Amino acid sequence: MRKDEITRNAYELAKEQYSEIGVDTDKALSILDNIAISMHCWQADDVGGFEKPDSALDGGGIQVTGNFPGKARNMDELRQDIDRVMSLLPGKQRLNLHAIYGDFGSKFIDRDQVEPKHFQSWIDWAKSHKTGLDFNPTCFSHPYADDGFTLSSKNEEHRKYWIEHVKRCRAIAAEMGKQLGTPTINNIWIPDGYKDVPVDRFTHRKLLKDSLDDIYSDVFPEEYLKDSVESKLFGIGSEAMVVGSHEFYMGYAIQNNKLLCLDNGHFHPTEQVGDKISSILQYIDEVLLHITRGVRWDSDHVVIFNDEIQLIAQEVVRCGALKRIHVGLDFFDATLNRIGAYVAGVRATQQAFLFALLEPVSRLKEYEENGQFFERLALLEILKTKPFGSVYNYWCLINDIPVAEDYIKEVQKYEREVLAARG
Ligand code: RNT
Ligand code: ZN
């Protein structure tokens, strides 16, 4: 039997098995078609960016480890990589850029000088790819962030500099959204915090609040720009206190009608971001997810199909909140083929959503409401043994995308033909 035929037959069998428990696989796939995954650009070059010829991640409490050959060294290589990644993915993707990835030419453009024109070639790129862009100010890897503080700095010159940067980023993001006809999310994450136990937490948090108020006093149409804020528990070098904590930003987002960004690497390891979604949705209209995998800490490993990601996707689907959730990825591992890392991470995320979409939610709720907890447990366990992989494979096939292990060969080929030449 030809491979395609096996994939189709397996799908037909899977479809029957799911329909026995009241689940429509075709419907699940048509919903999956519309879940856009915002792919972060920074896995391609280890969060380096294009400010200087050899820019590298520096500071900010986040770390890239590894030196697998083939990282993108410039904008052309990064675009080439992203194209290759997208060619190996079914479904919709957006691209999430950081401010340091502008098209700066050979001139050094400081962060308080960035303008929409530096991102016009990205906007054109997105147009030609019929996709949207998301955006992030870059408040790290800069001398003015070396002391660990940016928007909450007690140094007024530094603070004003970062406020100017973020204001410019919002203008850039709004321009992207305007030209692309789909709102750009501008997500603020700052590293600010102390390595050791501080005495004055209050002033830093007050300064951050005032900086945000100043930043958001510039008004842009909602169809162009959405604003989100991302909290964190701790970072390398900010172990004792992070200014932009969960309480801080949740309060800010509720009070100021902003999106809240939940990065699942940014909480105590036993906390579940999946559990937070139904609470936050009571108060906040829209949520941005930064899907990642922390291993013992916020290590930003490549996303895999694990319990944590499954619960996040299940909660979004069970809450009926797909329209209120924006799915972004945030990982950077330099110990393996970076193109493969992207494809594996996006596929794992899509699989988590597919797995959630293949749940007979109303039957499960019925068991729960009847107090039939054994039945709820049993059905949830049985769902883990259902052939959802056959449904995912079929989705790849009908989208003309390499099915299952076939994509490994494609990544290997790219490594041989393109990445190897980068030295
Ligand atoms: C850092 C945050 C943030 C960054 C990116 C590069 O802990 O998760 O989202 O990873 O902005
Ligand atoms: Zn993040």
mmCIF file of N, CA, C and O in Angstrom, residues 325-361:
data_model
loop_
_atom_site.group_PDB
_atom_site.id
_atom_site.type_symbol
_atom_site.label_atom_id
_atom_site.label_comp_id
_atom_site.label_asym_id
_atom_site.label_seq_id
_atom_site.Cartn_x
_atom_site.Cartn_y
_atom_site.Cartn_z
ATOM 1 N N ILE A 325 -8.109 33.678 22.692
ATOM 2 C CA ILE A 325 -6.742 33.264 23.012
ATOM 3 C C ILE A 325 -5.848 33.407 21.791
ATOM 4 O O ILE A 325 -6.225 33.011 20.687
ATOM 5 N N HIS A 326 -4.675 33.967 21.983
ATOM 6 C CA HIS A 326 -3.687 34.062 20.913
ATOM 7 C C HIS A 326 -2.540 33.135 21.283
ATOM 8 O O HIS A 326 -1.990 33.242 22.379
ATOM 9 N N VAL A 327 -2.219 32.250 20.371
ATOM 10 C CA VAL A 327 -1.212 31.237 20.685
ATOM 11 C C VAL A 327 0.146 31.650 20.132
ATOM 12 O O VAL A 327 0.329 31.736 18.918
ATOM 13 N N GLY A 328 1.067 31.909 21.018
ATOM 14 C CA GLY A 328 2.435 32.224 20.612
ATOM 15 C C GLY A 328 3.385 31.191 21.203
ATOM 16 O O GLY A 328 3.058 30.529 22.181
ATOM 17 N N LEU A 329 4.549 31.070 20.597
ATOM 18 C CA LEU A 329 5.561 30.146 21.109
ATOM 19 C C LEU A 329 6.748 30.943 21.629
ATOM 20 O O LEU A 329 7.008 32.049 21.166
ATOM 21 N N ASP A 330 7.459 30.375 22.575
ATOM 22 C CA ASP A 330 8.629 31.057 23.122
ATOM 23 C C ASP A 330 9.627 30.032 23.646
ATOM 24 O O ASP A 330 9.551 29.628 24.799
ATOM 25 N N PHE A 331 10.510 29.588 22.758
ATOM 26 C CA PHE A 331 11.588 28.694 23.204
ATOM 27 C C PHE A 331 12.827 28.965 22.373
ATOM 28 O O PHE A 331 12.751 29.521 21.276
ATOM 29 N N PHE A 332 13.974 28.629 22.912
ATOM 30 C CA PHE A 332 15.229 28.813 22.168
ATOM 31 C C PHE A 332 16.261 27.841 22.691
ATOM 32 O O PHE A 332 16.833 28.012 23.739
ATOM 33 N N ASP A 333 16.492 26.822 21.892
ATOM 34 C CA ASP A 333 17.446 25.782 22.238
ATOM 35 C C ASP A 333 18.482 25.742 21.123
ATOM 36 O O ASP A 333 18.129 25.571 19.952
ATOM 37 N N ALA A 334 19.752 25.932 21.480
ATOM 38 C CA ALA A 334 20.803 25.970 20.463
ATOM 39 C C ALA A 334 21.604 24.669 20.418
ATOM 40 O O ALA A 334 22.688 24.628 19.869
ATOM 41 N N THR A 335 21.066 23.600 21.020
ATOM 42 C CA THR A 335 21.812 22.332 21.012
ATOM 43 C C THR A 335 21.334 21.383 19.920
ATOM 44 O O THR A 335 21.770 20.247 19.846
ATOM 45 N N LEU A 336 20.393 21.837 19.101
ATOM 46 C CA LEU A 336 19.876 20.941 18.056
ATOM 47 C C LEU A 336 19.519 21.759 16.826
ATOM 48 O O LEU A 336 19.511 22.989 16.885
ATOM 49 N N ASN A 337 19.258 21.067 15.756
ATOM 50 C CA ASN A 337 18.879 21.726 14.511
ATOM 51 C C ASN A 337 17.722 22.689 14.785
ATOM 52 O O ASN A 337 16.645 22.283 15.215
ATOM 53 N N ARG A 338 17.943 23.965 14.544
ATOM 54 C CA ARG A 338 16.960 24.980 14.935
ATOM 55 C C ARG A 338 15.689 24.923 14.104
ATOM 56 O O ARG A 338 14.617 25.278 14.583
ATOM 57 N N ILE A 339 15.831 24.508 12.852
ATOM 58 C CA ILE A 339 14.649 24.400 11.978
ATOM 59 C C ILE A 339 13.779 23.240 12.469
ATOM 60 O O ILE A 339 12.565 23.356 12.601
ATOM 61 N N GLY A 340 14.459 22.143 12.787
ATOM 62 C CA GLY A 340 13.748 20.994 13.342
ATOM 63 C C GLY A 340 13.066 21.354 14.656
ATOM 64 O O GLY A 340 11.950 20.913 14.939
ATOM 65 N N ALA A 341 13.739 22.164 15.463
ATOM 66 C CA ALA A 341 13.168 22.574 16.748
ATOM 67 C C ALA A 341 11.845 23.307 16.540
ATOM 68 O O ALA A 341 10.847 23.045 17.216
ATOM 69 N N TYR A 342 11.849 24.223 15.571
ATOM 70 C CA TYR A 342 10.611 24.953 15.277
ATOM 71 C C TYR A 342 9.489 23.996 14.878
ATOM 72 O O TYR A 342 8.375 24.072 15.381
ATOM 73 N N VAL A 343 9.813 23.130 13.914
ATOM 74 C CA VAL A 343 8.754 22.274 13.370
ATOM 75 C C VAL A 343 8.209 21.360 14.470
ATOM 76 O O VAL A 343 6.994 21.203 14.629
ATOM 77 N N ALA A 344 9.117 20.795 15.252
ATOM 78 C CA ALA A 344 8.682 19.910 16.333
ATOM 79 C C ALA A 344 7.815 20.680 17.331
ATOM 80 O O ALA A 344 6.768 20.184 17.782
ATOM 81 N N GLY A 345 8.226 21.895 17.671
ATOM 82 C CA GLY A 345 7.494 22.684 18.667
ATOM 83 C C GLY A 345 6.119 23.113 18.180
ATOM 84 O O GLY A 345 5.141 23.055 18.927
ATOM 85 N N VAL A 346 6.046 23.541 16.921
ATOM 86 C CA VAL A 346 4.733 23.947 16.391
ATOM 87 C C VAL A 346 3.829 22.729 16.273
ATOM 88 O O VAL A 346 2.653 22.770 16.657
ATOM 89 N N ARG A 347 4.388 21.619 15.772
ATOM 90 C CA ARG A 347 3.555 20.423 15.626
ATOM 91 C C ARG A 347 3.032 19.944 16.981
ATOM 92 O O ARG A 347 1.873 19.557 17.108
ATOM 93 N N ALA A 348 3.882 19.996 18.002
ATOM 94 C CA ALA A 348 3.437 19.566 19.340
ATOM 95 C C ALA A 348 2.296 20.459 19.829
ATOM 96 O O ALA A 348 1.325 19.978 20.421
ATOM 97 N N THR A 349 2.409 21.744 19.561
ATOM 98 C CA THR A 349 1.358 22.679 19.986
ATOM 99 C C THR A 349 0.060 22.390 19.236
ATOM 100 O O THR A 349 -1.027 22.335 19.835
ATOM 101 N N GLN A 350 0.175 22.189 17.936
ATOM 102 C CA GLN A 350 -1.024 21.871 17.148
ATOM 103 C C GLN A 350 -1.641 20.561 17.627
ATOM 104 O O GLN A 350 -2.865 20.427 17.719
ATOM 105 N N GLN A 351 -0.789 19.603 17.951
ATOM 106 C CA GLN A 351 -1.307 18.312 18.413
ATOM 107 C C GLN A 351 -2.041 18.456 19.738
ATOM 108 O O GLN A 351 -3.057 17.800 19.968
ATOM 109 N N ALA A 352 -1.537 19.335 20.595
ATOM 110 C CA ALA A 352 -2.230 19.558 21.867
ATOM 111 C C ALA A 352 -3.623 20.133 21.613
ATOM 112 O O ALA A 352 -4.602 19.723 22.251
ATOM 113 N N PHE A 353 -3.717 21.061 20.677
ATOM 114 C CA PHE A 353 -5.047 21.629 20.375
ATOM 115 C C PHE A 353 -5.932 20.590 19.701
ATOM 116 O O PHE A 353 -7.123 20.495 20.004
ATOM 117 N N LEU A 354 -5.358 19.798 18.810
ATOM 118 C CA LEU A 354 -6.169 18.757 18.167
ATOM 119 C C LEU A 354 -6.669 17.761 19.212
ATOM 120 O O LEU A 354 -7.855 17.392 19.218
ATOM 121 N N PHE A 355 -5.779 17.353 20.092
ATOM 122 C CA PHE A 355 -6.146 16.415 21.157
ATOM 123 C C PHE A 355 -7.328 16.968 21.960
ATOM 124 O O PHE A 355 -8.280 16.247 22.277
ATOM 125 N N ALA A 356 -7.267 18.259 22.240
ATOM 126 C CA ALA A 356 -8.351 18.896 23.004
ATOM 127 C C ALA A 356 -9.641 18.968 22.187
ATOM 128 O O ALA A 356 -10.736 18.798 22.721
ATOM 129 N N LEU A 357 -9.482 19.213 20.884
ATOM 130 C CA LEU A 357 -10.674 19.333 20.023
ATOM 131 C C LEU A 357 -11.342 17.979 19.801
ATOM 132 O O LEU A 357 -12.490 17.915 19.364
ATOM 133 N N LEU A 358 -10.626 16.901 20.086
ATOM 134 C CA LEU A 358 -11.182 15.562 19.893
ATOM 135 C C LEU A 358 -11.781 14.995 21.180
ATOM 136 O O LEU A 358 -12.012 13.795 21.288
ATOM 137 N N GLU A 359 -12.028 15.857 22.133
ATOM 138 C CA GLU A 359 -12.664 15.405 23.384
ATOM 139 C C GLU A 359 -14.181 15.490 23.272
ATOM 140 O O GLU A 359 -14.704 16.506 22.807
ATOM 141 N N PRO A 360 -14.892 14.487 23.757
ATOM 142 C CA PRO A 360 -16.351 14.603 23.835
ATOM 143 C C PRO A 360 -16.717 15.423 25.072
ATOM 144 O O PRO A 360 -17.114 14.880 26.104
ATOM 145 N N VAL A 361 -16.564 16.753 24.953
ATOM 146 C CA VAL A 361 -16.655 17.613 26.139
ATOM 147 C C VAL A 361 -18.014 17.506 26.823
ATOM 148 O O VAL A 361 -18.096 17.420 28.050
#
